[in-house]
CSV table of C-alpha atoms in Angstrom, one decimal:
chain,number,residue,atom,x,y,z
A,1,MET,CA,-7.2,22.1,-23.0
A,2,ASN,CA,-7.9,21.9,-19.3
A,3,ASP,CA,-10.1,18.8,-19.9
A,4,ILE,CA,-7.2,17.1,-21.7
A,5,ILE,CA,-4.8,17.8,-18.8
A,6,ASN,CA,-7.4,16.6,-16.3
A,7,GLU,CA,-8.1,13.4,-18.3
A,8,HIS,CA,-4.3,12.7,-18.6
A,9,SER,CA,-4.0,13.2,-14.8
A,10,GLN,CA,-6.9,10.8,-14.2
A,11,LEU,CA,-5.3,8.2,-16.4
A,12,LYS,CA,-2.0,8.5,-14.6
A,13,THR,CA,-3.8,8.1,-11.3
A,14,GLN,CA,-5.7,5.1,-12.4
A,15,ALA,CA,-2.5,3.5,-13.7
A,16,ALA,CA,-0.7,4.2,-10.4
A,17,ILE,CA,-3.6,2.6,-8.5
A,18,ALA,CA,-3.5,-0.5,-10.7
A,19,ARG,CA,0.2,-0.8,-10.2
A,20,LEU,CA,-0.2,-0.5,-6.4
A,21,GLU,CA,-3.0,-3.1,-6.3
A,22,ARG,CA,-0.8,-5.6,-8.2
A,23,PHE,CA,2.2,-4.7,-5.9
A,24,SER,CA,0.0,-5.1,-2.8
A,25,LYS,CA,-1.3,-8.5,-3.9
A,26,LEU,CA,2.2,-9.7,-4.6
A,27,THR,CA,3.7,-8.5,-1.3
A,28,ASP,CA,0.6,-9.2,0.9
A,29,SER,CA,-1.5,-12.1,-0.5
A,30,SER,CA,-0.1,-13.8,-3.6
A,31,ILE,CA,0.7,-17.2,-2.0
A,32,GLY,CA,-2.2,-19.4,-0.9
A,33,ILE,CA,-1.8,-21.5,2.2
A,34,PRO,CA,-2.9,-25.1,1.2
A,35,PHE,CA,-6.2,-26.3,2.7
A,36,THR,CA,-7.1,-22.8,3.9
A,37,LYS,CA,-8.6,-19.6,2.3
A,38,PHE,CA,-5.7,-17.6,3.8
A,39,ASN,CA,-3.0,-16.0,1.6
A,40,ILE,CA,0.4,-14.6,2.5
A,41,GLY,CA,2.6,-12.5,0.3
A,42,LEU,CA,6.2,-12.2,-0.6
A,43,GLU,CA,6.8,-9.8,2.2
A,44,ALA,CA,5.8,-12.4,4.8
A,45,VAL,CA,8.2,-15.0,3.2
A,46,ILE,CA,11.1,-12.5,3.1
A,47,GLY,CA,10.3,-11.6,6.7
A,48,LEU,CA,11.3,-15.1,7.8
A,49,ILE,CA,14.9,-14.0,7.4
A,50,PRO,CA,15.6,-12.3,10.8
A,51,VAL,CA,16.0,-8.5,10.7
A,52,ILE,CA,17.3,-8.4,7.1
A,53,GLY,CA,14.0,-9.7,5.8
A,54,ASP,CA,12.0,-7.2,7.8
A,55,ALA,CA,14.3,-4.3,6.5
A,56,ALA,CA,13.7,-5.5,3.0
A,57,GLY,CA,10.0,-5.6,3.6
A,58,LEU,CA,10.2,-2.0,4.8
A,59,ILE,CA,12.1,-1.0,1.7
A,60,LEU,CA,9.5,-2.7,-0.5
A,61,SER,CA,6.6,-1.0,1.4
A,62,SER,CA,8.2,2.4,0.7
A,63,TYR,CA,7.1,2.0,-2.9
A,64,VAL,CA,3.5,2.7,-2.0
A,65,LEU,CA,4.6,5.9,-0.2
A,66,VAL,CA,6.6,7.0,-3.2
A,67,GLU,CA,3.6,6.6,-5.5
A,68,ALA,CA,1.5,8.5,-2.9
A,69,GLN,CA,4.1,11.3,-3.1
A,70,ARG,CA,3.9,11.3,-6.9
A,71,LEU,CA,0.1,11.6,-6.8
A,72,GLY,CA,0.3,14.6,-4.4
A,73,VAL,CA,-1.3,12.9,-1.4
A,74,SER,CA,-1.7,15.0,1.8
A,75,LYS,CA,0.9,14.8,4.5
A,76,ARG,CA,-1.7,13.4,6.9
A,77,ILE,CA,-2.3,10.4,4.6
A,78,LYS,CA,1.4,9.9,4.1
A,79,SER,CA,2.0,10.0,7.8
A,80,LYS,CA,-0.6,7.3,8.3
A,81,MET,CA,1.1,5.2,5.7
A,82,ILE,CA,4.4,5.6,7.4
A,83,ILE,CA,2.9,4.5,10.7
A,84,ASN,CA,1.5,1.4,9.0
A,85,MET,CA,4.9,0.7,7.6
A,86,LEU,CA,6.6,1.1,11.0
A,87,ILE,CA,4.0,-1.1,12.7
A,88,ASP,CA,4.6,-3.8,10.1
A,89,PHE,CA,8.4,-3.5,10.5
A,90,VAL,CA,8.5,-3.4,14.3
A,91,GLY,CA,5.9,-6.1,14.6
A,92,GLY,CA,7.8,-8.3,12.2
A,93,LEU,CA,11.0,-8.1,14.3
A,94,VAL,CA,9.5,-10.2,17.1
A,95,PRO,CA,10.8,-13.8,16.6
A,96,PHE,CA,8.1,-16.2,15.3
A,97,PHE,CA,5.1,-14.1,16.4
A,98,GLY,CA,6.3,-11.3,14.1
A,99,ASP,CA,6.1,-13.5,11.1
A,100,ILE,CA,2.5,-14.4,12.0
A,101,PHE,CA,1.8,-10.7,12.6
A,102,ASP,CA,3.3,-9.8,9.2
A,103,ALA,CA,1.1,-12.3,7.4
A,104,PHE,CA,-2.1,-10.7,9.0
A,105,PHE,CA,-1.3,-7.0,9.1
A,106,LYS,CA,-0.7,-6.5,5.3
A,107,ALA,CA,0.5,-2.9,5.4
A,108,ASN,CA,0.8,-2.5,1.7
A,109,THR,CA,-2.8,-3.5,1.2
A,110,ARG,CA,-3.9,-1.1,4.0
A,111,ASN,CA,-1.9,1.7,2.5
A,112,THR,CA,-3.2,1.1,-1.1
A,113,ARG,CA,-6.7,1.0,0.2
A,114,MET,CA,-6.2,4.3,2.1
A,115,LEU,CA,-4.7,5.9,-1.0
A,116,LYS,CA,-7.7,4.8,-3.1
A,117,LYS,CA,-10.1,6.2,-0.6
A,118,TYR,CA,-8.3,9.5,-0.4
A,119,ILE,CA,-8.2,9.8,-4.2
A,120,ALA,CA,-11.9,8.9,-4.5
A,121,LYS,CA,-12.7,11.7,-2.0
A,122,GLN,CA,-10.6,14.2,-4.0
A,123,VAL,CA,-12.4,13.3,-7.2
A,124,LYS,CA,-15.7,13.8,-5.6
A,125,VAL,CA,-14.6,17.2,-4.2
A,126,GLU,CA,-13.2,18.3,-7.6
A,127,GLY,CA,-16.5,17.2,-9.2
A,128,ILE,CA,-18.5,19.4,-6.9
A,129,GLU,CA,-16.2,22.4,-7.3
A,130,HIS,CA,-16.5,22.5,-11.1
């Protein structure tokens, strides 16, 4: 019975990570810049609208934090995620340069990567304990 619960939990976690990877790609790197290898995302485009766009980006970024909460991630990791979100938000507020910063910082991708790394460590630790 415990194996079934554990397997269900792993499937839920994998599904959440897959959703977050799609979300991060959409918000951080879904739009290719012609004649370059650089991509920006929906969040950088929305961020072109002064203040409102940056606030909308912050709200969008909170989705990664919500998923982290659902997965039971530690307070330390969630705090790091919030710091990334705030850096992205405040950096995006600076006229013109903030939009460039937003295109390069990619907070959602950073936070999703941090979450995946945390979960991978947890899986290894659980594997050793059993």
